[in-house]
């Protein structure tokens, strides 16, 4: 939670007492994605030792602010930054409302914004509300940040709580506090619980904990092994950073694999729960074959072209309203319900198969987590990870650097479009005519492309994997089975009159598949 709004609020409040009135004596970088700012009293810039330091560690996978007591600048490989504000005095510090960002206000209308957005963290220099420099130049979108619009006022009154719910009112709680609130509530989170958390966050204790072998900076005493506690946010931030740096290699690698397994476990359990909900609905509802039998028993009482009719339900000894198609005879309507009943039985069988398979997966994941936690040597751990194909590189990877969602499966590359415009980009510009193209039939969804490998036919396992993705990234993702179009890219074309993401398919095959990642 080192980038959580409630932590930054405490941090910026403390920084205000430390920095107001000091001048920025130096600002430089000597390590990739790291920046150092040194502050001192006016007139003392000539001294090597500065009175206060801020070190911004803004790596793509880790962002944190550190406040070292001393810092020795290297003689080589360091670059001066933000020269416009060197020797200028800090006038004030402002935390933006409900936002993970705070700013140092300098003389001459300069503002240095600390935008702590996880892997998109950056430090941005403004003058007169205009961006004039970025620390992380690769985040070009930050040139569009409007500092006067960063505040997010939210009505967090009891009336708004009753109307919209707590998650809408408190988006800044973050994952840990949200998990804590939902874990400790049987049904709904009460207003009193929210107020209790807010009171705690006003004067928090800062906890350094380990969860899944990784250090965590937390504002609540929940889960994990507590290593230390602090009342000062600067000390807490330093302790967290040093704890993060001290983790040995095996613990770091264990933590990454366990985190991935925990995500898989959560997804698997959610899927099982949804299947049981579907089965419960099928068991408790009126079955299609029962409706068909009721229709057949009352054929003489059903007028032609009837859309809805109330008949006697002899299964439950009460009236029941039954929908009919007016263009079909009652007997044909009954046949439709018998056909639906057959599909219903197939669906139940498929759901049961899915639940059984997923429960086996869940047991395997839990055993893998237990096994990994028990390894003490790096050699044994890596051997186990390789044998069980748990390397992160073998998982589906989605990064901001790629245009599409990219999956690797049995040596084949599978690309998935992100939206309608992105689908066009994938199909029209990146897919080759010999690639295989897939899409959920008759519904909106992502275009999916399997890259062709020279001299090889597409294996059925790879096609089914890609079809499962096409189904999952479509409007049919919650169906038990989904029809998916499979065709070589050369049979997919687009005319000028079609909208974004729309195509014409000249030749296709359709397979039924379970939507899944």
mmCIF file of N, CA and C in Angstrom, residues 379-452:
data_model
loop_
_atom_site.group_PDB
_atom_site.id
_atom_site.type_symbol
_atom_site.label_atom_id
_atom_site.label_comp_id
_atom_site.label_asym_id
_atom_site.label_seq_id
_atom_site.Cartn_x
_atom_site.Cartn_y
_atom_site.Cartn_z
ATOM 1 N N UNK A 379 17.601 -24.633 -6.127
ATOM 2 C CA UNK A 379 17.710 -25.685 -7.130
ATOM 3 C C UNK A 379 16.461 -26.562 -7.151
ATOM 4 N N UNK A 380 16.023 -27.003 -5.965
ATOM 5 C CA UNK A 380 14.827 -27.851 -5.865
ATOM 6 C C UNK A 380 13.589 -27.085 -6.337
ATOM 7 N N UNK A 381 13.494 -25.826 -5.921
ATOM 8 C CA UNK A 381 12.344 -25.007 -6.276
ATOM 9 C C UNK A 381 12.237 -24.831 -7.784
ATOM 10 N N UNK A 382 13.349 -24.464 -8.447
ATOM 11 C CA UNK A 382 13.315 -24.225 -9.889
ATOM 12 C C UNK A 382 13.040 -25.517 -10.666
ATOM 13 N N UNK A 383 13.568 -26.636 -10.158
ATOM 14 C CA UNK A 383 13.304 -27.930 -10.788
ATOM 15 C C UNK A 383 11.810 -28.249 -10.740
ATOM 16 N N UNK A 384 11.189 -27.975 -9.594
ATOM 17 C CA UNK A 384 9.752 -28.224 -9.420
ATOM 18 C C UNK A 384 8.930 -27.318 -10.335
ATOM 19 N N UNK A 385 9.302 -26.044 -10.390
ATOM 20 C CA UNK A 385 8.586 -25.077 -11.227
ATOM 21 C C UNK A 385 8.648 -25.486 -12.693
ATOM 22 N N UNK A 386 9.818 -25.914 -13.147
ATOM 23 C CA UNK A 386 9.985 -26.333 -14.540
ATOM 24 C C UNK A 386 9.193 -27.598 -14.829
ATOM 25 N N UNK A 387 9.253 -28.565 -13.906
ATOM 26 C CA UNK A 387 8.560 -29.845 -14.103
ATOM 27 C C UNK A 387 7.048 -29.658 -14.171
ATOM 28 N N UNK A 388 6.537 -28.669 -13.433
ATOM 29 C CA UNK A 388 5.097 -28.426 -13.396
ATOM 30 C C UNK A 388 4.647 -27.298 -14.307
ATOM 31 N N UNK A 389 5.602 -26.827 -15.164
ATOM 32 C CA UNK A 389 5.297 -25.781 -16.151
ATOM 33 C C UNK A 389 4.643 -24.560 -15.507
ATOM 34 N N UNK A 390 5.292 -24.050 -14.451
ATOM 35 C CA UNK A 390 4.759 -22.897 -13.724
ATOM 36 C C UNK A 390 5.531 -21.617 -14.000
ATOM 37 N N UNK A 391 6.495 -21.681 -14.958
ATOM 38 C CA UNK A 391 7.273 -20.485 -15.255
ATOM 39 C C UNK A 391 6.343 -19.381 -15.750
ATOM 40 N N UNK A 392 6.567 -18.128 -15.290
ATOM 41 C CA UNK A 392 5.710 -17.014 -15.725
ATOM 42 C C UNK A 392 5.647 -16.871 -17.231
ATOM 43 N N UNK A 393 6.721 -17.242 -17.931
ATOM 44 C CA UNK A 393 6.752 -17.080 -19.384
ATOM 45 C C UNK A 393 5.757 -17.992 -20.084
ATOM 46 N N UNK A 394 5.285 -19.051 -19.388
ATOM 47 C CA UNK A 394 4.348 -19.977 -19.998
ATOM 48 C C UNK A 394 2.901 -19.572 -19.754
ATOM 49 N N UNK A 395 2.696 -18.535 -18.968
ATOM 50 C CA UNK A 395 1.343 -18.041 -18.716
ATOM 51 C C UNK A 395 0.932 -17.060 -19.794
ATOM 52 N N UNK A 396 -0.346 -16.826 -19.865
ATOM 53 C CA UNK A 396 -0.822 -15.778 -20.769
ATOM 54 C C UNK A 396 -0.255 -14.454 -20.317
ATOM 55 N N UNK A 397 0.332 -13.715 -21.247
ATOM 56 C CA UNK A 397 0.987 -12.467 -20.901
ATOM 57 C C UNK A 397 0.270 -11.303 -21.572
ATOM 58 N N UNK A 398 -0.063 -10.311 -20.806
ATOM 59 C CA UNK A 398 -0.689 -9.109 -21.347
ATOM 60 C C UNK A 398 0.096 -7.915 -20.813
ATOM 61 N N UNK A 399 0.757 -7.186 -21.664
ATOM 62 C CA UNK A 399 1.573 -6.068 -21.231
ATOM 63 C C UNK A 399 1.159 -4.826 -21.989
ATOM 64 N N UNK A 400 1.496 -3.662 -21.404
ATOM 65 C CA UNK A 400 1.165 -2.396 -22.060
ATOM 66 C C UNK A 400 2.003 -2.189 -23.310
ATOM 67 N N UNK A 401 3.124 -2.921 -23.432
ATOM 68 C CA UNK A 401 3.985 -2.749 -24.595
ATOM 69 C C UNK A 401 3.418 -3.442 -25.832
ATOM 70 N N UNK A 402 2.515 -4.413 -25.656
ATOM 71 C CA UNK A 402 1.978 -5.140 -26.811
ATOM 72 C C UNK A 402 0.653 -4.535 -27.242
ATOM 73 N N UNK A 403 0.388 -4.623 -28.527
ATOM 74 C CA UNK A 403 -0.855 -4.085 -29.058
ATOM 75 C C UNK A 403 -2.040 -4.965 -28.715
ATOM 76 N N UNK A 404 -1.801 -6.278 -28.606
ATOM 77 C CA UNK A 404 -2.885 -7.225 -28.409
ATOM 78 C C UNK A 404 -2.607 -8.095 -27.185
ATOM 79 N N UNK A 405 -3.645 -8.788 -26.741
ATOM 80 C CA UNK A 405 -3.416 -9.807 -25.721
ATOM 81 C C UNK A 405 -2.686 -10.956 -26.407
ATOM 82 N N UNK A 406 -1.577 -11.390 -25.828
ATOM 83 C CA UNK A 406 -0.741 -12.394 -26.478
ATOM 84 C C UNK A 406 -0.652 -13.646 -25.610
ATOM 85 N N UNK A 407 -0.902 -14.798 -26.216
ATOM 86 C CA UNK A 407 -0.839 -16.070 -25.501
ATOM 87 C C UNK A 407 0.111 -17.020 -26.224
ATOM 88 N N UNK A 408 0.835 -17.804 -25.471
ATOM 89 C CA UNK A 408 1.682 -18.855 -26.026
ATOM 90 C C UNK A 408 1.098 -20.200 -25.593
ATOM 91 N N UNK A 409 0.874 -21.099 -26.562
ATOM 92 C CA UNK A 409 0.306 -22.403 -26.218
ATOM 93 C C UNK A 409 0.888 -23.459 -27.153
ATOM 94 N N UNK A 410 1.565 -24.421 -26.550
ATOM 95 C CA UNK A 410 2.186 -25.527 -27.289
ATOM 96 C C UNK A 410 3.031 -25.016 -28.454
ATOM 97 N N UNK A 411 3.750 -23.910 -28.197
ATOM 98 C CA UNK A 411 4.662 -23.356 -29.199
ATOM 99 C C UNK A 411 4.018 -22.437 -30.207
ATOM 100 N N UNK A 412 2.695 -22.258 -30.135
ATOM 101 C CA UNK A 412 1.989 -21.383 -31.076
ATOM 102 C C UNK A 412 1.655 -20.049 -30.401
ATOM 103 N N UNK A 413 1.700 -18.986 -31.194
ATOM 104 C CA UNK A 413 1.338 -17.664 -30.695
ATOM 105 C C UNK A 413 -0.111 -17.368 -31.056
ATOM 106 N N UNK A 414 -0.896 -16.959 -30.043
ATOM 107 C CA UNK A 414 -2.307 -16.620 -30.242
ATOM 108 C C UNK A 414 -2.488 -15.151 -29.867
ATOM 109 N N UNK A 415 -3.040 -14.366 -30.795
ATOM 110 C CA UNK A 415 -3.259 -12.944 -30.579
ATOM 111 C C UNK A 415 -4.750 -12.663 -30.446
ATOM 112 N N UNK A 416 -5.111 -11.793 -29.488
ATOM 113 C CA UNK A 416 -6.514 -11.479 -29.212
ATOM 114 C C UNK A 416 -6.705 -9.971 -29.254
ATOM 115 N N UNK A 417 -7.677 -9.502 -30.022
ATOM 116 C CA UNK A 417 -7.971 -8.074 -30.098
ATOM 117 C C UNK A 417 -8.579 -7.547 -28.810
ATOM 118 N N UNK A 418 -8.351 -6.264 -28.520
ATOM 119 C CA UNK A 418 -8.802 -5.662 -27.261
ATOM 120 C C UNK A 418 -10.159 -4.959 -27.381
ATOM 121 N N UNK A 419 -10.483 -4.430 -28.550
ATOM 122 C CA UNK A 419 -11.740 -3.721 -28.762
ATOM 123 C C UNK A 419 -12.003 -3.701 -30.267
ATOM 124 N N UNK A 420 -13.091 -3.070 -30.674
ATOM 125 C CA UNK A 420 -13.481 -3.099 -32.084
ATOM 126 C C UNK A 420 -12.391 -2.531 -32.997
ATOM 127 N N UNK A 421 -11.858 -1.373 -32.632
ATOM 128 C CA UNK A 421 -10.809 -0.752 -33.445
ATOM 129 C C UNK A 421 -9.555 -1.611 -33.464
ATOM 130 N N UNK A 422 -9.218 -2.166 -32.306
ATOM 131 C CA UNK A 422 -8.044 -3.028 -32.186
ATOM 132 C C UNK A 422 -8.242 -4.327 -32.965
ATOM 133 N N UNK A 423 -9.490 -4.822 -33.029
ATOM 134 C CA UNK A 423 -9.795 -6.008 -33.836
ATOM 135 C C UNK A 423 -9.458 -5.769 -35.296
ATOM 136 N N UNK A 424 -9.845 -4.586 -35.809
ATOM 137 C CA UNK A 424 -9.526 -4.244 -37.201
ATOM 138 C C UNK A 424 -8.022 -4.226 -37.430
ATOM 139 N N UNK A 425 -7.299 -3.655 -36.473
ATOM 140 C CA UNK A 425 -5.846 -3.588 -36.586
ATOM 141 C C UNK A 425 -5.256 -4.987 -36.670
ATOM 142 N N UNK A 426 -5.751 -5.881 -35.808
ATOM 143 C CA UNK A 426 -5.242 -7.254 -35.786
ATOM 144 C C UNK A 426 -5.551 -7.980 -37.095
ATOM 145 N N UNK A 427 -6.810 -7.915 -37.528
ATOM 146 C CA UNK A 427 -7.239 -8.689 -38.695
ATOM 147 C C UNK A 427 -6.744 -8.101 -40.013
ATOM 148 N N UNK A 428 -6.788 -6.780 -40.138
ATOM 149 C CA UNK A 428 -6.477 -6.147 -41.422
ATOM 150 C C UNK A 428 -4.986 -5.898 -41.642
ATOM 151 N N UNK A 429 -4.252 -5.666 -40.552
ATOM 152 C CA UNK A 429 -2.846 -5.285 -40.732
ATOM 153 C C UNK A 429 -1.837 -6.298 -40.210
ATOM 154 N N UNK A 430 -2.192 -7.043 -39.167
ATOM 155 C CA UNK A 430 -1.203 -7.930 -38.550
ATOM 156 C C UNK A 430 -1.397 -9.400 -38.921
ATOM 157 N N UNK A 431 -2.632 -9.814 -39.177
ATOM 158 C CA UNK A 431 -2.866 -11.220 -39.509
ATOM 159 C C UNK A 431 -2.451 -11.496 -40.954
ATOM 160 N N UNK A 432 -1.776 -12.621 -41.176
ATOM 161 C CA UNK A 432 -1.400 -13.043 -42.528
ATOM 162 C C UNK A 432 -2.451 -14.010 -43.070
ATOM 163 N N UNK A 433 -2.515 -14.142 -44.398
ATOM 164 C CA UNK A 433 -3.600 -14.923 -45.000
ATOM 165 C C UNK A 433 -3.567 -16.395 -44.598
ATOM 166 N N UNK A 434 -2.366 -16.908 -44.243
ATOM 167 C CA UNK A 434 -2.278 -18.316 -43.842
ATOM 168 C C UNK A 434 -2.550 -18.530 -42.349
ATOM 169 N N UNK A 435 -2.686 -17.427 -41.575
ATOM 170 C CA UNK A 435 -3.036 -17.557 -40.154
ATOM 171 C C UNK A 435 -4.470 -18.052 -40.019
ATOM 172 N N UNK A 436 -4.800 -18.609 -38.849
ATOM 173 C CA UNK A 436 -6.167 -19.065 -38.582
ATOM 174 C C UNK A 436 -6.896 -17.989 -37.794
ATOM 175 N N UNK A 437 -8.109 -17.683 -38.205
ATOM 176 C CA UNK A 437 -8.911 -16.590 -37.622
ATOM 177 C C UNK A 437 -10.123 -17.180 -36.920
ATOM 178 N N UNK A 438 -10.431 -16.675 -35.710
ATOM 179 C CA UNK A 438 -11.556 -17.198 -34.925
ATOM 180 C C UNK A 438 -12.370 -16.057 -34.335
ATOM 181 N N UNK A 439 -13.675 -16.324 -34.139
ATOM 182 C CA UNK A 439 -14.567 -15.322 -33.540
ATOM 183 C C UNK A 439 -15.830 -16.022 -33.060
ATOM 184 N N UNK A 440 -16.328 -15.621 -31.878
ATOM 185 C CA UNK A 440 -17.599 -16.154 -31.377
ATOM 186 C C UNK A 440 -18.707 -15.807 -32.371
ATOM 187 N N UNK A 441 -19.556 -16.787 -32.676
ATOM 188 C CA UNK A 441 -20.549 -16.584 -33.741
ATOM 189 C C UNK A 441 -21.749 -15.761 -33.248
ATOM 190 N N UNK A 442 -22.163 -14.802 -34.089
ATOM 191 C CA UNK A 442 -23.406 -14.035 -33.907
ATOM 192 C C UNK A 442 -23.416 -13.116 -32.690
ATOM 193 N N UNK A 443 -22.269 -12.872 -32.067
ATOM 194 C CA UNK A 443 -22.208 -11.929 -30.937
ATOM 195 C C UNK A 443 -20.953 -11.077 -31.057
ATOM 196 N N UNK A 444 -20.968 -9.944 -30.351
ATOM 197 C CA UNK A 444 -19.768 -9.095 -30.318
ATOM 198 C C UNK A 444 -18.675 -9.797 -29.526
ATOM 199 N N UNK A 445 -17.442 -9.608 -29.962
ATOM 200 C CA UNK A 445 -16.318 -10.229 -29.252
ATOM 201 C C UNK A 445 -15.002 -9.912 -29.914
ATOM 202 N N UNK A 446 -13.944 -10.435 -29.361
ATOM 203 C CA UNK A 446 -12.596 -10.183 -29.877
ATOM 204 C C UNK A 446 -12.298 -11.055 -31.098
ATOM 205 N N UNK A 447 -11.547 -10.485 -32.038
ATOM 206 C CA UNK A 447 -10.963 -11.283 -33.106
ATOM 207 C C UNK A 447 -9.768 -12.033 -32.514
ATOM 208 N N UNK A 448 -9.614 -13.291 -32.901
ATOM 209 C CA UNK A 448 -8.515 -14.111 -32.390
ATOM 210 C C UNK A 448 -7.763 -14.690 -33.583
ATOM 211 N N UNK A 449 -6.436 -14.642 -33.521
ATOM 212 C CA UNK A 449 -5.602 -15.121 -34.628
ATOM 213 C C UNK A 449 -4.547 -16.084 -34.091
ATOM 214 N N UNK A 450 -4.432 -17.257 -34.752
ATOM 215 C CA UNK A 450 -3.341 -18.192 -34.442
ATOM 216 C C UNK A 450 -2.303 -18.034 -35.541
ATOM 217 N N UNK A 451 -1.073 -17.736 -35.157
ATOM 218 C CA UNK A 451 -0.001 -17.572 -36.133
ATOM 219 C C UNK A 451 0.351 -18.927 -36.770
ATOM 220 N N UNK A 452 0.448 -18.934 -38.091
ATOM 221 C CA UNK A 452 0.810 -20.137 -38.832
ATOM 222 C C UNK A 452 2.297 -20.440 -38.658
#
